[in-house]
CSV table of C-alpha atoms and ligand atoms in Angstrom, one decimal:
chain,number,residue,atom,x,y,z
A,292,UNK,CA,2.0,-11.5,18.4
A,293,UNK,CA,-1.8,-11.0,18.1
A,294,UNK,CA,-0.9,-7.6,15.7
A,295,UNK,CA,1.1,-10.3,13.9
A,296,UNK,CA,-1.2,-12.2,13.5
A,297,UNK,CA,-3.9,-9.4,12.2
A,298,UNK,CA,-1.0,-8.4,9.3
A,299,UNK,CA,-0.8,-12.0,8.2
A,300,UNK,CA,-4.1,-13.1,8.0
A,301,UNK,CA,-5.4,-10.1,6.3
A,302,UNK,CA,-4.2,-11.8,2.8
A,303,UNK,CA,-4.7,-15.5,4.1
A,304,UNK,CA,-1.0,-15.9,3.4
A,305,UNK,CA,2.1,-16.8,5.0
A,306,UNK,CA,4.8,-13.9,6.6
A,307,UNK,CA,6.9,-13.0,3.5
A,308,UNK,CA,10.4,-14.3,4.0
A,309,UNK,CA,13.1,-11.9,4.0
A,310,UNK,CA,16.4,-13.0,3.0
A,311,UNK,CA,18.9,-10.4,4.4
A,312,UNK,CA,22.5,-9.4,6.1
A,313,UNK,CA,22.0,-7.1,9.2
A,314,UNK,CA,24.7,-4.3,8.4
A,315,UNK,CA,23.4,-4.4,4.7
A,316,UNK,CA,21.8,-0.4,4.3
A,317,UNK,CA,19.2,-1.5,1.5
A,318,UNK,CA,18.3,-4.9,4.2
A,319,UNK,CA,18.2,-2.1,7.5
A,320,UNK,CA,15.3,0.2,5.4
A,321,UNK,CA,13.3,-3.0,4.8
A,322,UNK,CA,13.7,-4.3,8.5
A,323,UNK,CA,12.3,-0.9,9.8
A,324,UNK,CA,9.4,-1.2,7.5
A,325,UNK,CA,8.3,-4.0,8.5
A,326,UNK,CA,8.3,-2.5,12.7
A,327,UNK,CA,6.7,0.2,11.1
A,328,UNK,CA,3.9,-2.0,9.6
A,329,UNK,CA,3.7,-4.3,12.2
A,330,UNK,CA,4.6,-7.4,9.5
A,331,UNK,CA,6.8,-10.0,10.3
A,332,UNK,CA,9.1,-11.4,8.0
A,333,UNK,CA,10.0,-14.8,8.3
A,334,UNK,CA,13.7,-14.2,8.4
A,335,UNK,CA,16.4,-15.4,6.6
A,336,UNK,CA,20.2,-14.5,7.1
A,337,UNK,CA,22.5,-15.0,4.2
A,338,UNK,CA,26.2,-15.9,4.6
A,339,UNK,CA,27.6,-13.8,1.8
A,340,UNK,CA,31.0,-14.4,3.1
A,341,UNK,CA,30.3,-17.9,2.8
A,342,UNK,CA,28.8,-17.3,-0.7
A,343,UNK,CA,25.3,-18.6,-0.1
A,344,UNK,CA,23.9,-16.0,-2.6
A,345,UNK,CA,26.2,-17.6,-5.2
A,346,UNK,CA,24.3,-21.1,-4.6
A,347,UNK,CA,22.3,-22.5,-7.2
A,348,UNK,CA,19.1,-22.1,-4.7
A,349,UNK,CA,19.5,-18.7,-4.3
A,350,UNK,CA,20.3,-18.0,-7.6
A,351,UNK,CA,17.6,-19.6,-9.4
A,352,UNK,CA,15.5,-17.7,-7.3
A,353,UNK,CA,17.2,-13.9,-7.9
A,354,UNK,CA,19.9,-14.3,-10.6
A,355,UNK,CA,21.0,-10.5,-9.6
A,356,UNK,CA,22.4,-12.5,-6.0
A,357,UNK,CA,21.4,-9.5,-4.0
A,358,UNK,CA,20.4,-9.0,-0.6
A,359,UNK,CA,17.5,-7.8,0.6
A,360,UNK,CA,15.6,-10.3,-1.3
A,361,UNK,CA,11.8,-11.2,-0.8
A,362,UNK,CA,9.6,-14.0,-1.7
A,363,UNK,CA,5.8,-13.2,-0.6
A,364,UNK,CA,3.8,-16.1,-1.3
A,365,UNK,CA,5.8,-17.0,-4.8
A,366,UNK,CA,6.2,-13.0,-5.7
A,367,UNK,CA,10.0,-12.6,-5.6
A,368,UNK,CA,11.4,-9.6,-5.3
A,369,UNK,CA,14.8,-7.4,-5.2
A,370,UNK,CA,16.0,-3.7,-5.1
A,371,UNK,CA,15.0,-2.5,-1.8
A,372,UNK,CA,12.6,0.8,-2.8
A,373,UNK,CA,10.7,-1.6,-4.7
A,374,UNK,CA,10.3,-3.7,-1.8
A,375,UNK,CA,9.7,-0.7,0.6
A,376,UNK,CA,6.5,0.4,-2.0
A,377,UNK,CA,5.3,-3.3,-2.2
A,378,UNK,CA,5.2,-4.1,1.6
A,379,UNK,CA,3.3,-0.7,2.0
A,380,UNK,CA,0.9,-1.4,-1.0
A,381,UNK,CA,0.0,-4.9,0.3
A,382,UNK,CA,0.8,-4.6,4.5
A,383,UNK,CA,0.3,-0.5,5.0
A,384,UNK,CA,-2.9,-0.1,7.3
A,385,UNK,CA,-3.2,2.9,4.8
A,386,UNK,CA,-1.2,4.6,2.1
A,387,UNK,CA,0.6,7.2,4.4
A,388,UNK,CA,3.8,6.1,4.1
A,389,UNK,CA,3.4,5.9,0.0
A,390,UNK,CA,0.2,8.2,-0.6
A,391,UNK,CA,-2.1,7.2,-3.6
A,392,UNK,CA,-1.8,11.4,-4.4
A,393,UNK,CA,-0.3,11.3,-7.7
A,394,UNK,CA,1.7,14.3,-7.3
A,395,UNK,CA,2.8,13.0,-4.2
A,396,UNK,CA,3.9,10.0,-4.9
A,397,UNK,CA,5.4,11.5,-8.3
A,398,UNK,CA,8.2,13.2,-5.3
A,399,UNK,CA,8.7,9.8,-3.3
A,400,UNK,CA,9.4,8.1,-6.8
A,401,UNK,CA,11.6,10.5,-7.4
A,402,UNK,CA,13.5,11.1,-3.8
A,403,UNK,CA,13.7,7.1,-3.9
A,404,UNK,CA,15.5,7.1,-7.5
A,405,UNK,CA,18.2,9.8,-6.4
A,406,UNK,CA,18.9,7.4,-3.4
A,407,UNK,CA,19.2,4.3,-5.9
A,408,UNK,CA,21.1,6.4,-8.8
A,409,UNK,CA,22.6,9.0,-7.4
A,410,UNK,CA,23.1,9.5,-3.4
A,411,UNK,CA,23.1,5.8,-1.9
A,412,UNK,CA,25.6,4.9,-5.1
A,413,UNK,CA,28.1,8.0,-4.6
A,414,UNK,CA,27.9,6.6,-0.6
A,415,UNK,CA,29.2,3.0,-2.2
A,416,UNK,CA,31.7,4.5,-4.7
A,417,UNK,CA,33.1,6.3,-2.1
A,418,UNK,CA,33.2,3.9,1.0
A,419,UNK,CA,32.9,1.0,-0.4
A,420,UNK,CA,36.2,0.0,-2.1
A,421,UNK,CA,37.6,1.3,1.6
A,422,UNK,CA,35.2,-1.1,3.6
A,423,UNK,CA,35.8,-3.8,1.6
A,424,UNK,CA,39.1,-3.8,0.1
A,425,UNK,CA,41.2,-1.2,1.7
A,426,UNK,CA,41.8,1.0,-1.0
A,427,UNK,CA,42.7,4.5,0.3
A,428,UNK,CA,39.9,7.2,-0.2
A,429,UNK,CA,39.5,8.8,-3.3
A,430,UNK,CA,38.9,12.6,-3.7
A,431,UNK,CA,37.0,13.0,-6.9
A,432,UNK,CA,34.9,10.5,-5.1
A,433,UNK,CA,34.3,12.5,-1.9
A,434,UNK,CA,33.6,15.9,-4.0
A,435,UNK,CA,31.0,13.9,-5.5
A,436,UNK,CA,29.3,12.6,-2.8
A,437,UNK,CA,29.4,16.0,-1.5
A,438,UNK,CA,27.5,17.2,-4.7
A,439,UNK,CA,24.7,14.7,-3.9
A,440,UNK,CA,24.4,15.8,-0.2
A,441,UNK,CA,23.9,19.3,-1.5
A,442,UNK,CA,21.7,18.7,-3.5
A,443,UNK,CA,19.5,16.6,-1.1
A,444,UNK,CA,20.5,19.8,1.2
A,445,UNK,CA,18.4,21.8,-1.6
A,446,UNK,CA,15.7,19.5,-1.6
A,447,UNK,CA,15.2,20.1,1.6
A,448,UNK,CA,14.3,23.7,1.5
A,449,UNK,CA,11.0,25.0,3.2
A,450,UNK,CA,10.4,20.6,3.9
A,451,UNK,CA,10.0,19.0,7.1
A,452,UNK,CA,10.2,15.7,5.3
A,453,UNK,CA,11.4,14.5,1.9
A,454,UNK,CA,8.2,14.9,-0.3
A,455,UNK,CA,5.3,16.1,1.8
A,456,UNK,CA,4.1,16.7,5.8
A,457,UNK,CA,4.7,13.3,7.0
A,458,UNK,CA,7.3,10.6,7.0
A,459,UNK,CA,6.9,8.3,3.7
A,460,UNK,CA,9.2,5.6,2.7
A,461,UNK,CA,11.6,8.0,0.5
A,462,UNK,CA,12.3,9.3,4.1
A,463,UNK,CA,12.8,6.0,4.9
A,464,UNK,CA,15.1,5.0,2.3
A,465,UNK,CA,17.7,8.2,2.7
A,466,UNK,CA,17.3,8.3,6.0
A,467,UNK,CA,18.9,4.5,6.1
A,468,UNK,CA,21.7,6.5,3.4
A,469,UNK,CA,22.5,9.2,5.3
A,470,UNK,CA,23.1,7.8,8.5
A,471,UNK,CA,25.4,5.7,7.2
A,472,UNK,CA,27.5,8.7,6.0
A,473,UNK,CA,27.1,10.3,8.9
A,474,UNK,CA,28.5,7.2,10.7
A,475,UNK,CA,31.3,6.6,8.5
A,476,UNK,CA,32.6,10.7,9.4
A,477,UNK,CA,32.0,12.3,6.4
A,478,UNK,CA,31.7,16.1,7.1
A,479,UNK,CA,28.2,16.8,7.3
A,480,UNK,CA,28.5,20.6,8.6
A,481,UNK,CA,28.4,22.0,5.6
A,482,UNK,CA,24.2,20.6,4.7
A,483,UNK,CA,22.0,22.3,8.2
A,484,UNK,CA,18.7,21.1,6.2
A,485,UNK,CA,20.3,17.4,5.9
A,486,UNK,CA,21.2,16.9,9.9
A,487,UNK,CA,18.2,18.9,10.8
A,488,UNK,CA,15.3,16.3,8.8
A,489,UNK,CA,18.1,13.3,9.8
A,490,UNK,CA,17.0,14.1,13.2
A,491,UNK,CA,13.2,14.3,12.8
A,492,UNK,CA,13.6,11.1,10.8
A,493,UNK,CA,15.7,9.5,13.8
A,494,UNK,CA,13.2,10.6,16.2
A,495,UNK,CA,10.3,9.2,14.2
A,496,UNK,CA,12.0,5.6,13.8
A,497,UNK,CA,13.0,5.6,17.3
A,498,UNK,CA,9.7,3.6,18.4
A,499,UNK,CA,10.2,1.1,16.0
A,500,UNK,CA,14.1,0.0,16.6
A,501,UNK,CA,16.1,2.8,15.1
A,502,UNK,CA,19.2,1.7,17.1
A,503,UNK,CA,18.4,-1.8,17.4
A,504,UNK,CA,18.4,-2.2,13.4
A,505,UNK,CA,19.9,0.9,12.2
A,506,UNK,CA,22.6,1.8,14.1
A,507,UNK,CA,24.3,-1.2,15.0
A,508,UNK,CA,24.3,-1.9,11.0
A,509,UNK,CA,25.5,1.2,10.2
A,510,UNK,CA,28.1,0.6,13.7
A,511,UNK,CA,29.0,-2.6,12.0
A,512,UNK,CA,30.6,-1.3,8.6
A,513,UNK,CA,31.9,2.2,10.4
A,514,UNK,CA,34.4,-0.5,12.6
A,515,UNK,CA,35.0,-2.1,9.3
A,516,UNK,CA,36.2,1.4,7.6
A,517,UNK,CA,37.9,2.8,10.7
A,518,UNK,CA,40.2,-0.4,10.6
A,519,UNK,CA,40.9,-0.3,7.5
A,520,UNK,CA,41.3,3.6,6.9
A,521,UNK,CA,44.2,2.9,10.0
A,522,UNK,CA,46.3,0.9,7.4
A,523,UNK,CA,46.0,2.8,4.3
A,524,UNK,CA,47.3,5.6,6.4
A,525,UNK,CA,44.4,8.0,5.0
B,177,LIG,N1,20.1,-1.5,-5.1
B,177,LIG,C1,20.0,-2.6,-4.3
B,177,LIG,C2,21.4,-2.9,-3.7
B,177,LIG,C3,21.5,-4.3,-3.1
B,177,LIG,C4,22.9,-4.6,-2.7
B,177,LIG,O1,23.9,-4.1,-3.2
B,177,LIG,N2,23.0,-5.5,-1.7
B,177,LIG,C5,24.3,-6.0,-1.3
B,177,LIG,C6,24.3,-6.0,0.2
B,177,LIG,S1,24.3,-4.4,0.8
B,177,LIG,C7,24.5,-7.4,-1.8
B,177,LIG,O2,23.6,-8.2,-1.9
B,177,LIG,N3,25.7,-7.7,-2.2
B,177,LIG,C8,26.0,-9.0,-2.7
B,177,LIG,C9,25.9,-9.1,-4.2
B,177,LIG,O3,25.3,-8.2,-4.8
B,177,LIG,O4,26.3,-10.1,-4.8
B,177,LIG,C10,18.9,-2.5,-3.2
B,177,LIG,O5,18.7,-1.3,-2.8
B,177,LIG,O6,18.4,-3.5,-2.8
């Protein structure tokens, strides 16, 4: 309470409010951050079965209707990598998790944007219409997602983390991805460099509520695909 306190103060302003699902991937990577950084948000679960991102309030405040969303003090803000840079740039004791280092950062942008573009979307064009329709699996699909983990496999070469020594929020991010594919059973034998960061990553987020935020999320929507995978008979 007393860090809490300490976070808050340092700008004079109120906790930013988080509006957010708990299984939601993109929500789980800013819920972490904010252990991480000591912050507390001032939370705010979203019924999206009930459509309350479809109400005017919500809309008028992020036409795009997606979850997580922030509002800091009247800055309102969407896309979850965006967030993840923001909360470090204003709440981060120092830059570690999003170094200043040009050159560094230059890999984090980029690590981030082949979760956003590439990885995290492959994860949702393959799972996805599963989860949350029950359409069978497709295979083009899966051979794509594959792809991606290969390349993030590749990546990985000679790296104990995503971009350099230490744990930075693209780490974060992916980390938040690939568990979720992990979870879900998709084969991930074939990428050693992938399970073998996963794990360093788990073990670093352990402290701050790995399986309190992450894995029951990522619990949450494997149920989901499980039950549904039963009755399309894949
Ligand atoms: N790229 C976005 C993805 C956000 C997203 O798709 N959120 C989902 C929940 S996981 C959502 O809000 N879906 C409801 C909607 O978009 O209407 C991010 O990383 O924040």
């Amino acid at each position: 309470m007393i860090k809490f306190i300490k976070v808050c103060l340092r700008g004079g302003q109120m906790p930013p409010i988080l509006y957010y699902i708990k299984p939601s991937p993109p929500c789980r990577a800013i819920l972490l951050l904010g252990r991480i950084l000591e912050l507390e948000f001032d939370l705010k679960q979203v019924n999206i079965m009930e459509k309350e991102h479809m109400k005017p309030e919500f809309l008028n405040m992020n036409p795009q209707h997606c979850l997580p969303t922030i509002n800091d003090s009247g800055l309102v803000l969407w896309e979850s990598r965006a967030i993840l840079a923001y909360l470090v740039a204003a709440y981060g004791k120092d830059d570690s998790l999003y170094p200043a280092d040009i050159r560094t950062r230059a890999l984090i942008d980029q690590r981030l944007q082949f979760d956003l573009g590439t990885l995290y979307q492959r994860t949702t064009d393959f799972f996805w219409p599963t989860i949350f329709m029950g359409a069978p699996l497709d295979e083009t699909k899966k051979a794509k997602l594959a792809e991606a983990l290969y390349w993030l496999d590749t990546i990985l070469k000679g790296r104990t983390f995503l971009a350099t020594d230490n744990f930075t929020i693209a780490d974060l991010s992916l980390t938040v991805t690939v568990s979720q594919i992990e979870v879900l059973g998709f084969q991930m034998g074939p990428y050693p460099r992938v399970r073998a960061w996963l794990q360093k990553c788990k073990d670093y987020l352990e402290p701050y509520g790995y399986d309190e935020i992450n894995q029951t999320g990522a619990d949450i929507l494997a149920e989901m695909y499980f039950s549904k995978l039963q009755k399309t008979g894949n």
